[in-house]
Structure formats: structure tokens, C-alpha cells
Amino acid sequence: MTQAPDLGAVPRRPWQRLLVGGLLPAGIKIANAGLGYLTTLIAAWLLSPAEYGLFGAVIAFSLLCSFALSYGQPVAMIKFYHEQLVASGERAADRQLSWSLLVGGLCLLLCTLAGALWLFAGKTDARGLGLIVLFCLLFSAGELLSVALRVKERMLAALAPRDALWRALVIAALSLLWLGGKAATTSQLLLLMSLLLLPCLAYQLRLLGPHLSWVWRGEGARLHRRSCAFWGIVLTGPILTQAGTLIVSGSFGLDDSGAYFAAERTSNLLTFLLVAIHIVVGPRLARAFETRDFATTQRLVGLSALLAGGASLLLFVPLALFGNEVLACFSPRYAGQGALLSWLALAQLCNAMAGVTAFFLQMAGFERLTLILSAWFALLSLGLQLLAARLGSLEGVAIASAGVSLLLNLACILACRRHTGVDSTLLGVFRQGGAFR
């Protein structure tokens, strides 16, 4: 009798580590980008323009919760786990992992409740508001559990349930609704997506159960202080991307919010490979730096920029040329907003060209420097986006995002070369020799 494969198993042989720890996770993340984009496209066909604008704002808020409101714990898990593993062993590392999950979960709960009440209280009824909170909490919890399984080197268990299975089930359900000719509301879609997500999270939590434990107060306080820097750093990305949808929703209305959301989701296709690279390279990069292996570190960072930048450039050209036609696939009302897509795609191109620069700076112990850079540019972006919205320029909101993304990535590249000696551009892959500074 053939035994079913265990998604939670840690691969032992070298070829298994390459397949399960590298190729399959990268493939899942690339597929996830396509499935996520298809989900937003089908949702646009099912919902009215106003409902789709609300749906886009909710998705933007859920992404903001996942990556920003968890107090930086997704990054902290990867950084601190390998640090504790090298210094004190697996039991201490598991205690740190438990602390990160606890702190991240509590921050998500409080921030999601406050943010949902502030952003959506006047745009939906009590039932819709409750479903928004439920979906955002479940989606964000899935991100925390996924990262925790990644640092335990259980890559398939970290990615397959939510990024592959859940996405596929959501698309199948939405497709059946669309083929049946049934109109839907944002509340109905959120309820459906939440119910399908619950079994995936339960499976991941069951796998993590044996590794979770309470952490003593002294260690928790130390990790808490260091997490503050990570929180400020990871807040930058959502401010540069997701905040635009929420600003447009509040300043221009739900119809324009839908167009901006469609353009933002489409522009994210440029970073599909960068996301996959982060998933695969993250733990390896942390391990290489902790063991002071400069050659491996330089190769990983340079190759990441080369692959992500090359792939994004190939996608940027057609999106910039045919932006109106692409957005018209969502709704004919968005056909004249091609300029939005061009600017937002330029912002993502800048992010892809920089590769894993900001992430590596944090792994190298320069989280305070990265925090300072991130905080200044995040505030600049937020201010410019609010100013553009106040002046009534929808395109100006996208231009602000693109301009600040370019400046931030340039600053991080220069800081990385100066403080670590690592060339984080695509030219770094051809570099020979060198040492950490």
C-alpha cells in the first residue's frame, strides 16, 4: 500500500532539498501570483464597480495586516530563529518562534479591529464589517504560520495549503458563481474565502504544535525590543503599495478605488519571481551570513537581483504599452487608466531590480539603518500620496509611489555596499572575491 506524501516532512537528501526547498516552493509562489491575479479578475466580473472597489480596499487592508501590522514578526522569525539556532540550539530557537507567533498574533488582532472600524465603518453594514475583520485575521494568520514553517524548512507545508490549494479552490468557487450568472457581493466573497481558508490554517497549526512553547520573560523582552526595528522596516512596503488603494478609496470613491486596485494587482505581476526568490533564498541567506560565508552570500544576493530584475523587465514593457487593454479586462470603465498601471509597474520594476537588498541588510544586523531609510521614505511616500489625493490627481498617487520606490531602493543598494561589502545589484553575480566589512 502506497503511503501518502507528508507535506510536513523535512527533506534529507541533497536532491530532495533542492526540489522541496527550492524548485517546488518557487513554482508554488509563481503559481500563487497567477492564481491571485486570476482571483481579482474573476471578482471584477462578479461584482459591481462599487462593490469591487470595496473588495479591492479589503484585499489591500488584508495585505497591509499580513506584512505590516504583525509587528515585523515574519522577518523577525527568519532572522532570530537562525541566530538562536546557531547560538543556543533548536529548543531556544523554538521558544523564539513561539514568541514571534504570540506577539504577531496579538498585534494583528488589535490592529485589524482598529483599522477595520476606521476604514470600513461607513462603507458596509455590521455583518460586512465582521466578515472583513474575519478574513483579514485569517489571511494574516496564514502568513505568520507560513513563515514559521519556512524557518523549520517545511517548505511544502508552508506554501501548498494557502498559496496553491486555497487559491485554486477560491478560483473554482468564483468561476462556478460567474458561469451560473449569479451576482455577488463583497460580503459573500469574503465569507466564501474565509471558510475555504480555515482547513488550510488548521493543518499548518497542527504541524507547528509540537514546536510551540512558552518563552521566559527576559528573552521575550529582548526580542520585543529588537522587533520594533523590523516592524518599522516591513511597514514601508505596504505603505508604498497597498496604502495607495486605501487613500484612493477614501479620497476618490469606490469606483476609482477599483481601477487603482486592478492596476496595483496587475503591477504586482512584475515581482512574482522576486517573491519566489525571497521564499527560497531567505533561510539560506540567513544561514550563509551567520556562518560568515561571503562567497555564498554574494552569489545569492547577486543572482536574486539578476533573475528578478530580468523577469520584471520582460513584463514591464507590454504592461506599459498595453495598459488600457489590460485594465479593460477587469471592466470597460477602467480602460482609460493605463497611465496608472504604467507608473505602478515602474515602482515594482524598481523593487525587482533591487532584489533582496533590504532583506539582506536586516539579516546582516543593520536593521536600525534600514529602519531609518524605510521610515523616511515611507513618510515621504505617504505624504506625497495624500497631497496628490488632496489635489485630485489619481495619477499623482501612483507617481508618488513609483518615485519614492526608486529612491528607497537606490539608498538601500548604496548602504548595503558601504556597510557589508556585498554588491546587491545584478552585477554582483559576476563579482569575484571580497569579504564582509
Tab-separated table of C-alpha atoms in Angstrom:
chain	number	residue	atom	x	y	z
A	1	MET	CA	0.000	0.000	0.000
A	2	THR	CA	1.469	3.347	-1.068
A	3	GLN	CA	1.799	5.896	1.721
A	4	ALA	CA	0.637	9.442	1.041
A	5	PRO	CA	3.435	12.036	0.992
A	6	ASP	CA	3.868	14.055	4.168
A	7	LEU	CA	3.881	17.758	3.355
A	8	GLY	CA	5.307	18.455	6.790
A	9	ALA	CA	8.371	16.253	6.362
A	10	VAL	CA	11.826	17.825	6.275
A	11	PRO	CA	13.803	16.683	3.179
A	12	ARG	CA	17.033	14.854	3.985
A	13	ARG	CA	18.863	14.078	0.739
A	14	PRO	CA	20.530	16.835	-1.350
A	15	TRP	CA	18.258	16.339	-4.359
A	16	GLN	CA	15.235	16.400	-2.054
A	17	ARG	CA	16.401	19.664	-0.506
A	18	LEU	CA	16.825	21.184	-3.962
A	19	LEU	CA	13.404	20.031	-5.099
A	20	VAL	CA	11.360	20.560	-1.926
A	21	GLY	CA	13.331	23.504	-0.568
A	22	GLY	CA	13.880	25.380	-3.825
A	23	LEU	CA	12.186	24.426	-7.069
A	24	LEU	CA	8.744	23.452	-5.774
A	25	PRO	CA	8.362	26.466	-3.435
A	26	ALA	CA	9.434	28.819	-6.207
A	27	GLY	CA	6.943	27.188	-8.557
A	28	ILE	CA	4.176	27.461	-5.964
A	29	LYS	CA	4.847	31.173	-5.395
A	30	ILE	CA	4.888	31.851	-9.126
A	31	ALA	CA	1.619	29.950	-9.498
A	32	ASN	CA	0.258	31.840	-6.496
A	33	ALA	CA	0.895	35.146	-8.245
A	34	GLY	CA	-1.028	33.974	-11.292
A	35	LEU	CA	-3.861	32.463	-9.260
A	36	GLY	CA	-4.145	35.587	-7.125
A	37	TYR	CA	-4.359	37.770	-10.207
A	38	LEU	CA	-6.997	35.487	-11.703
A	39	THR	CA	-8.995	35.747	-8.467
A	40	THR	CA	-9.087	39.544	-8.649
A	41	LEU	CA	-10.065	39.362	-12.319
A	42	ILE	CA	-12.998	36.985	-11.738
A	43	ALA	CA	-14.088	39.075	-8.748
A	44	ALA	CA	-14.288	42.102	-11.042
A	45	TRP	CA	-16.680	40.181	-13.306
A	46	LEU	CA	-18.867	39.127	-10.369
A	47	LEU	CA	-19.107	42.444	-8.523
A	48	SER	CA	-20.471	45.849	-9.399
A	49	PRO	CA	-17.866	48.655	-9.745
A	50	ALA	CA	-18.656	49.998	-6.267
A	51	GLU	CA	-18.539	46.523	-4.698
A	52	TYR	CA	-15.282	45.767	-6.497
A	53	GLY	CA	-13.800	48.975	-5.121
A	54	LEU	CA	-14.720	47.820	-1.618
A	55	PHE	CA	-13.314	44.349	-2.345
A	56	GLY	CA	-10.041	45.887	-3.507
A	57	ALA	CA	-9.790	48.028	-0.378
A	58	VAL	CA	-10.354	44.951	1.802
A	59	ILE	CA	-7.664	42.951	-0.016
A	60	ALA	CA	-5.245	45.881	0.296
A	61	PHE	CA	-6.019	46.096	4.015
A	62	SER	CA	-5.508	42.347	4.475
A	63	LEU	CA	-2.091	42.591	2.803
A	64	LEU	CA	-1.265	45.572	4.996
A	65	CYS	CA	-2.186	43.471	8.029
A	66	SER	CA	-0.143	40.477	6.857
A	67	PHE	CA	3.106	42.294	6.256
A	68	ALA	CA	2.934	45.405	8.438
A	69	LEU	CA	0.632	45.053	11.439
A	70	SER	CA	2.187	41.839	12.802
A	71	TYR	CA	4.958	43.908	14.435
A	72	GLY	CA	7.519	42.736	11.917
A	73	GLN	CA	7.370	39.120	13.057
A	74	PRO	CA	7.563	37.489	9.578
A	75	VAL	CA	11.052	38.981	9.140
A	76	ALA	CA	11.927	38.553	12.814
A	77	MET	CA	11.211	34.821	12.657
A	78	ILE	CA	13.725	34.237	9.877
A	79	LYS	CA	16.373	36.467	11.454
A	80	PHE	CA	16.042	35.397	15.093
A	81	TYR	CA	15.399	31.707	14.515
A	82	HIS	CA	18.704	31.060	12.764
A	83	GLU	CA	20.507	33.351	15.201
A	84	GLN	CA	19.166	31.354	18.146
A	85	LEU	CA	19.737	28.056	16.340
A	86	VAL	CA	23.445	28.771	15.884
A	87	ALA	CA	23.916	30.249	19.367
A	88	SER	CA	21.707	28.125	21.635
A	89	GLY	CA	20.227	25.177	19.749
A	90	GLU	CA	16.807	24.183	18.450
A	91	ARG	CA	14.882	24.404	21.736
A	92	ALA	CA	15.830	28.047	22.248
A	93	ALA	CA	15.036	28.770	18.604
A	94	ASP	CA	11.598	27.169	19.005
A	95	ARG	CA	10.928	29.364	22.040
A	96	GLN	CA	11.750	32.408	19.941
A	97	LEU	CA	9.422	31.131	17.233
A	98	SER	CA	6.605	30.793	19.765
A	99	TRP	CA	7.202	34.328	20.994
A	100	SER	CA	7.063	35.730	17.475
A	101	LEU	CA	3.775	33.962	16.762
A	102	LEU	CA	2.270	35.198	20.030
A	103	VAL	CA	3.340	38.818	19.597
A	104	GLY	CA	2.431	38.875	15.919
A	105	GLY	CA	-0.993	37.373	16.589
A	106	LEU	CA	-1.865	39.845	19.351
A	107	CYS	CA	-0.749	42.831	17.274
A	108	LEU	CA	-2.756	41.576	14.306
A	109	LEU	CA	-5.895	41.200	16.404
A	110	LEU	CA	-5.748	44.693	17.880
A	111	CYS	CA	-4.646	46.486	14.706
A	112	THR	CA	-7.131	44.678	12.468
A	113	LEU	CA	-10.049	45.576	14.725
A	114	ALA	CA	-8.996	49.223	14.944
A	115	GLY	CA	-8.149	49.535	11.253
A	116	ALA	CA	-11.359	47.903	10.038
A	117	LEU	CA	-13.506	50.167	12.213
A	118	TRP	CA	-11.659	53.242	10.978
A	119	LEU	CA	-11.564	52.386	7.272
A	120	PHE	CA	-14.799	50.496	6.614
A	121	ALA	CA	-17.329	51.507	9.288
A	122	GLY	CA	-19.217	53.826	6.935
A	123	LYS	CA	-18.907	51.675	3.804
A	124	THR	CA	-20.659	48.465	4.852
A	125	ASP	CA	-23.064	47.121	7.466
A	126	ALA	CA	-22.193	45.341	10.721
A	127	ARG	CA	-22.219	41.893	9.067
A	128	GLY	CA	-19.907	43.067	6.312
A	129	LEU	CA	-17.581	44.685	8.836
A	130	GLY	CA	-17.393	41.458	10.820
A	131	LEU	CA	-16.551	39.468	7.695
A	132	ILE	CA	-13.834	41.968	6.787
A	133	VAL	CA	-12.243	41.505	10.217
A	134	LEU	CA	-12.568	37.705	9.994
A	135	PHE	CA	-10.975	37.459	6.560
A	136	CYS	CA	-8.118	39.832	7.387
A	137	LEU	CA	-7.316	37.945	10.595
A	138	LEU	CA	-7.347	34.545	8.884
A	139	PHE	CA	-5.298	35.734	5.913
A	140	SER	CA	-2.727	37.405	8.169
A	141	ALA	CA	-2.538	34.389	10.479
A	142	GLY	CA	-1.805	32.281	7.413
A	143	GLU	CA	1.215	34.464	6.652
A	144	LEU	CA	2.594	34.025	10.182
A	145	LEU	CA	2.120	30.247	10.124
A	146	SER	CA	3.639	30.020	6.650
A	147	VAL	CA	6.798	31.855	7.701
A	148	ALA	CA	7.086	29.735	10.857
A	149	LEU	CA	7.006	26.563	8.763
A	150	ARG	CA	9.514	28.039	6.327
A	151	VAL	CA	12.115	28.594	9.028
A	152	LYS	CA	11.547	24.977	10.113
A	153	GLU	CA	12.419	24.028	6.500
A	154	ARG	CA	8.965	22.576	5.823
A	155	MET	CA	8.539	24.481	2.598
A	156	LEU	CA	5.709	22.490	1.033
A	157	ALA	CA	3.646	22.622	4.212
A	158	ALA	CA	4.306	26.357	4.417
A	159	LEU	CA	3.190	27.171	0.884
A	160	ALA	CA	0.998	24.460	-0.623
A	161	PRO	CA	-2.109	24.765	1.625
A	162	ARG	CA	-2.712	28.500	1.241
A	163	ASP	CA	-0.778	29.581	-1.846
A	164	ALA	CA	-1.833	26.655	-4.044
A	165	LEU	CA	-4.783	24.678	-2.677
A	166	TRP	CA	-6.745	27.591	-1.203
A	167	ARG	CA	-6.189	29.793	-4.251
A	168	ALA	CA	-7.337	27.027	-6.578
A	169	LEU	CA	-10.469	26.343	-4.516
A	170	VAL	CA	-11.362	30.043	-4.436
A	171	ILE	CA	-10.974	30.332	-8.202
A	172	ALA	CA	-13.095	27.223	-8.745
A	173	ALA	CA	-15.857	28.557	-6.486
A	174	LEU	CA	-15.825	32.028	-8.054
A	175	SER	CA	-15.822	30.534	-11.545
A	176	LEU	CA	-18.906	28.466	-10.736
A	177	LEU	CA	-20.695	31.590	-9.500
A	178	TRP	CA	-19.730	33.501	-12.637
A	179	LEU	CA	-20.696	30.697	-15.004
A	180	GLY	CA	-24.024	30.407	-13.185
A	181	GLY	CA	-24.697	34.061	-13.901
A	182	LYS	CA	-25.208	34.878	-10.226
A	183	ALA	CA	-24.434	38.348	-8.908
A	184	ALA	CA	-22.386	38.506	-5.714
A	185	THR	CA	-21.454	40.969	-3.001
A	186	THR	CA	-18.164	41.614	-1.262
A	187	SER	CA	-19.514	40.087	1.964
A	188	GLN	CA	-20.412	36.844	0.191
A	189	LEU	CA	-16.973	36.547	-1.401
A	190	LEU	CA	-15.212	37.224	1.904
A	191	LEU	CA	-17.314	34.594	3.689
A	192	LEU	CA	-16.572	32.035	0.981
A	193	MET	CA	-12.838	32.756	1.025
A	194	SER	CA	-12.702	32.612	4.835
A	195	LEU	CA	-14.452	29.238	5.032
A	196	LEU	CA	-12.106	27.746	2.443
A	197	LEU	CA	-9.069	29.106	4.286
A	198	LEU	CA	-9.896	27.610	7.696
A	199	PRO	CA	-8.891	23.964	6.938
A	200	CYS	CA	-5.559	25.094	5.482
A	201	LEU	CA	-4.681	27.046	8.623
A	202	ALA	CA	-5.783	24.191	10.887
A	203	TYR	CA	-3.417	21.801	9.080
A	204	GLN	CA	-0.466	24.187	9.377
A	205	LEU	CA	-1.155	24.835	13.064
A	206	ARG	CA	-1.249	21.087	13.726
A	207	LEU	CA	2.212	20.713	12.195
A	208	LEU	CA	3.617	23.538	14.308
A	209	GLY	CA	2.011	22.322	17.539
A	210	PRO	CA	4.930	20.142	18.773
A	211	HIS	CA	7.378	23.050	18.348
A	212	LEU	CA	5.411	25.730	20.219
A	213	SER	CA	6.226	26.560	23.832
A	214	TRP	CA	6.147	29.474	26.264
A	215	VAL	CA	9.144	31.794	26.339
A	216	TRP	CA	10.606	33.212	29.534
A	217	ARG	CA	10.168	36.893	30.231
A	218	GLY	CA	13.766	38.020	29.863
A	219	GLU	CA	14.202	36.567	26.394
A	220	GLY	CA	10.795	37.846	25.349
A	221	ALA	CA	11.672	41.388	26.397
A	222	ARG	CA	14.922	41.304	24.409
A	223	LEU	CA	13.235	40.019	21.279
A	224	HIS	CA	10.458	42.557	21.761
A	225	ARG	CA	12.922	45.451	21.689
A	226	ARG	CA	14.611	44.194	18.530
A	227	SER	CA	11.282	43.545	16.829
A	228	CYS	CA	10.498	47.261	16.871
A	229	ALA	CA	13.045	47.900	14.122
A	230	PHE	CA	11.673	45.088	11.975
A	231	TRP	CA	8.152	46.454	12.384
A	232	GLY	CA	9.207	49.837	11.047
A	233	ILE	CA	11.034	48.260	8.116
A	234	VAL	CA	8.272	45.949	6.919
A	235	LEU	CA	5.737	48.769	7.257
A	236	THR	CA	7.431	50.528	4.322
A	237	GLY	CA	6.413	48.063	1.610
A	238	PRO	CA	2.670	48.199	2.285
A	239	ILE	CA	2.785	51.999	2.590
A	240	LEU	CA	4.464	52.225	-0.810
A	241	THR	CA	1.917	49.861	-2.401
A	242	GLN	CA	-1.268	48.991	-0.512
A	243	ALA	CA	-1.750	52.409	1.112
A	244	GLY	CA	-2.439	53.895	-2.314
A	245	THR	CA	-5.592	51.808	-2.751
A	246	LEU	CA	-6.861	52.839	0.679
A	247	ILE	CA	-6.077	56.523	0.044
A	248	VAL	CA	-7.868	56.425	-3.307
A	249	SER	CA	-10.806	54.665	-1.673
A	250	GLY	CA	-11.154	57.427	0.899
A	251	SER	CA	-10.485	60.384	-1.409
A	252	PHE	CA	-11.924	59.438	-4.804
A	253	GLY	CA	-14.621	56.874	-4.019
A	254	LEU	CA	-15.013	53.142	-4.553
A	255	ASP	CA	-15.239	53.295	-8.370
A	256	ASP	CA	-11.772	54.849	-8.733
A	257	SER	CA	-10.541	52.594	-5.947
A	258	GLY	CA	-11.462	49.592	-8.086
A	259	ALA	CA	-9.424	50.916	-11.016
A	260	TYR	CA	-6.424	51.630	-8.799
A	261	PHE	CA	-6.694	48.195	-7.184
A	262	ALA	CA	-6.820	46.481	-10.579
A	263	ALA	CA	-3.733	48.406	-11.703
A	264	GLU	CA	-1.894	47.676	-8.453
A	265	ARG	CA	-2.668	43.944	-8.606
A	266	THR	CA	-1.540	43.811	-12.235
A	267	SER	CA	1.707	45.648	-11.486
A	268	ASN	CA	2.487	43.085	-8.783
A	269	LEU	CA	2.974	40.508	-11.525
A	270	LEU	CA	6.373	42.129	-12.105
A	271	THR	CA	7.611	40.929	-8.722
A	272	PHE	CA	6.254	37.381	-8.933
A	273	LEU	CA	9.760	35.949	-9.261
A	274	LEU	CA	11.153	38.192	-6.518
A	275	VAL	CA	8.535	36.837	-4.107
A	276	ALA	CA	9.522	33.285	-5.019
A	277	ILE	CA	13.191	34.169	-4.538
A	278	HIS	CA	12.500	35.593	-1.080
A	279	ILE	CA	10.782	32.362	-0.099
A	280	VAL	CA	13.657	30.172	-1.267
A	281	VAL	CA	16.671	32.381	-0.539
A	282	GLY	CA	15.578	33.833	2.832
A	283	PRO	CA	16.565	30.970	5.166
A	284	ARG	CA	19.663	30.144	3.091
A	285	LEU	CA	20.823	33.758	3.123
A	286	ALA	CA	20.392	33.973	6.891
A	287	ARG	CA	22.348	30.735	7.331
A	288	ALA	CA	25.147	31.861	4.974
A	289	PHE	CA	25.583	35.144	6.798
A	290	GLU	CA	25.539	33.558	10.255
A	291	THR	CA	28.367	31.233	9.145
A	292	ARG	CA	30.236	34.198	7.535
A	293	ASP	CA	30.266	32.593	4.093
A	294	PHE	CA	30.842	35.683	1.930
A	295	ALA	CA	31.043	33.891	-1.417
A	296	THR	CA	27.675	32.176	-0.949
A	297	THR	CA	26.091	35.367	0.374
A	298	GLN	CA	27.312	37.442	-2.581
A	299	ARG	CA	26.203	34.804	-5.055
A	300	LEU	CA	22.709	34.534	-3.545
A	301	VAL	CA	22.175	38.298	-3.398
A	302	GLY	CA	23.523	38.995	-6.891
A	303	LEU	CA	21.675	36.113	-8.524
A	304	SER	CA	18.434	37.220	-6.874
A	305	ALA	CA	18.725	40.695	-8.401
A	306	LEU	CA	19.650	39.288	-11.821
A	307	LEU	CA	16.744	36.844	-12.017
A	308	ALA	CA	14.104	39.128	-10.504
A	309	GLY	CA	15.186	42.182	-12.498
A	310	GLY	CA	15.354	40.344	-15.816
A	311	ALA	CA	11.936	38.751	-15.414
A	312	SER	CA	10.295	42.013	-14.339
A	313	LEU	CA	11.756	43.921	-17.277
A	314	LEU	CA	10.266	41.431	-19.729
A	315	LEU	CA	6.816	42.023	-18.221
A	316	PHE	CA	7.144	45.781	-17.779
A	317	VAL	CA	7.309	46.582	-21.494
A	318	PRO	CA	3.970	45.014	-22.550
A	319	LEU	CA	2.182	46.326	-19.454
A	320	ALA	CA	3.397	49.858	-20.163
A	321	LEU	CA	2.416	49.628	-23.844
A	322	PHE	CA	-0.969	47.953	-23.438
A	323	GLY	CA	-2.078	49.202	-20.034
A	324	ASN	CA	-5.517	50.344	-21.198
A	325	GLU	CA	-6.288	47.000	-22.805
A	326	VAL	CA	-5.154	45.066	-19.718
A	327	LEU	CA	-7.331	47.094	-17.338
A	328	ALA	CA	-10.289	46.809	-19.706
A	329	CYS	CA	-10.272	43.072	-18.945
A	330	PHE	CA	-11.442	43.960	-15.432
A	331	SER	CA	-14.087	46.452	-16.524
A	332	PRO	CA	-14.623	48.684	-19.576
A	333	ARG	CA	-14.776	51.598	-17.137
A	334	TYR	CA	-11.070	51.137	-16.353
A	335	ALA	CA	-9.927	51.279	-19.988
A	336	GLY	CA	-8.682	54.867	-19.744
A	337	GLN	CA	-6.492	54.311	-16.684
A	338	GLY	CA	-3.462	52.834	-18.434
A	339	ALA	CA	-1.189	55.554	-17.026
A	340	LEU	CA	-1.919	54.262	-13.519
A	341	LEU	CA	-0.689	50.827	-14.494
A	342	SER	CA	2.468	52.222	-16.121
A	343	TRP	CA	3.523	54.158	-13.026
A	344	LEU	CA	2.724	51.364	-10.595
A	345	ALA	CA	4.554	48.878	-12.836
A	346	LEU	CA	7.591	51.180	-12.765
A	347	ALA	CA	7.514	51.104	-8.957
A	348	GLN	CA	7.516	47.306	-8.952
A	349	LEU	CA	10.298	47.230	-11.554
A	350	CYS	CA	12.461	49.255	-9.156
A	351	ASN	CA	11.704	46.804	-6.358
A	352	ALA	CA	12.577	43.811	-8.522
A	353	MET	CA	15.847	45.337	-9.758
A	354	ALA	CA	16.986	45.771	-6.144
A	355	GLY	CA	16.468	42.075	-5.429
A	356	VAL	CA	16.771	41.106	-1.760
A	357	THR	CA	18.832	44.160	-0.735
A	358	ALA	CA	16.633	45.424	2.114
A	359	PHE	CA	16.091	41.897	3.383
A	360	PHE	CA	19.833	41.205	3.451
A	361	LEU	CA	20.560	44.420	5.352
A	362	GLN	CA	18.276	43.157	8.102
A	363	MET	CA	19.909	39.731	8.096
A	364	ALA	CA	23.318	41.437	8.392
A	365	GLY	CA	22.296	43.239	11.594
A	366	PHE	CA	21.694	46.670	10.075
A	367	GLU	CA	18.007	46.755	10.957
A	368	ARG	CA	18.327	50.209	12.544
A	369	LEU	CA	19.892	51.678	9.414
A	370	THR	CA	17.254	50.003	7.258
A	371	LEU	CA	14.583	51.299	9.638
A	372	ILE	CA	15.804	54.879	9.279
A	373	LEU	CA	15.832	54.660	5.487
A	374	SER	CA	12.476	52.899	5.380
A	375	ALA	CA	10.795	55.295	7.797
A	376	TRP	CA	11.901	58.435	5.977
A	377	PHE	CA	10.901	57.192	2.554
A	378	ALA	CA	7.632	55.693	3.807
A	379	LEU	CA	6.635	59.018	5.343
A	380	LEU	CA	7.677	60.800	2.154
A	381	SER	CA	5.587	58.443	0.035
A	382	LEU	CA	2.581	58.717	2.324
A	383	GLY	CA	2.798	62.500	2.349
A	384	LEU	CA	3.107	62.759	-1.430
A	385	GLN	CA	0.234	60.326	-1.979
A	386	LEU	CA	-2.018	62.273	0.398
A	387	LEU	CA	-1.009	65.537	-1.290
A	388	ALA	CA	-1.798	64.121	-4.728
A	389	ALA	CA	-5.162	62.876	-3.474
A	390	ARG	CA	-5.892	66.280	-1.946
A	391	LEU	CA	-5.126	67.915	-5.296
A	392	GLY	CA	-7.464	65.461	-7.023
A	393	SER	CA	-4.754	63.706	-9.049
A	394	LEU	CA	-5.371	59.964	-9.207
A	395	GLU	CA	-2.303	59.507	-11.388
A	396	GLY	CA	-0.250	61.562	-8.927
A	397	VAL	CA	-0.820	58.939	-6.224
A	398	ALA	CA	0.793	56.328	-8.483
A	399	ILE	CA	3.657	58.661	-9.457
A	400	ALA	CA	4.460	59.255	-5.788
A	401	SER	CA	4.663	55.517	-5.192
A	402	ALA	CA	6.983	54.984	-8.177
A	403	GLY	CA	9.318	57.881	-7.394
A	404	VAL	CA	9.813	57.006	-3.750
A	405	SER	CA	10.317	53.304	-4.559
A	406	LEU	CA	13.189	54.243	-6.882
A	407	LEU	CA	14.866	56.465	-4.285
A	408	LEU	CA	14.467	53.935	-1.466
A	409	ASN	CA	15.964	51.077	-3.460
A	410	LEU	CA	18.937	53.194	-4.544
A	411	ALA	CA	19.580	54.184	-0.930
A	412	CYS	CA	19.434	50.551	0.235
A	413	ILE	CA	21.824	49.393	-2.513
A	414	LEU	CA	24.385	52.060	-1.571
A	415	ALA	CA	24.032	51.275	2.142
A	416	CYS	CA	24.481	47.558	1.509
A	417	ARG	CA	27.712	48.058	-0.444
A	418	ARG	CA	29.128	50.517	2.078
A	419	HIS	CA	28.345	48.649	5.297
A	420	THR	CA	28.590	44.977	4.285
A	421	GLY	CA	30.822	44.933	1.210
A	422	VAL	CA	28.169	42.986	-0.737
A	423	ASP	CA	27.132	44.219	-4.191
A	424	SER	CA	23.368	43.691	-4.196
A	425	THR	CA	22.802	44.713	-7.825
A	426	LEU	CA	22.582	42.260	-10.704
A	427	LEU	CA	26.302	42.913	-11.361
A	428	GLY	CA	27.091	41.242	-8.047
A	429	VAL	CA	26.629	37.799	-9.546
A	430	PHE	CA	29.789	38.349	-11.634
A	431	ARG	CA	31.877	39.584	-8.709
A	432	GLN	CA	34.924	37.548	-7.703
A	433	GLY	CA	36.449	37.604	-4.224
A	434	GLY	CA	35.648	40.095	-1.482
A	435	ALA	CA	34.932	39.939	2.234
A	436	PHE	CA	32.448	41.237	4.782
A	437	ARG	CA	33.164	44.681	6.167
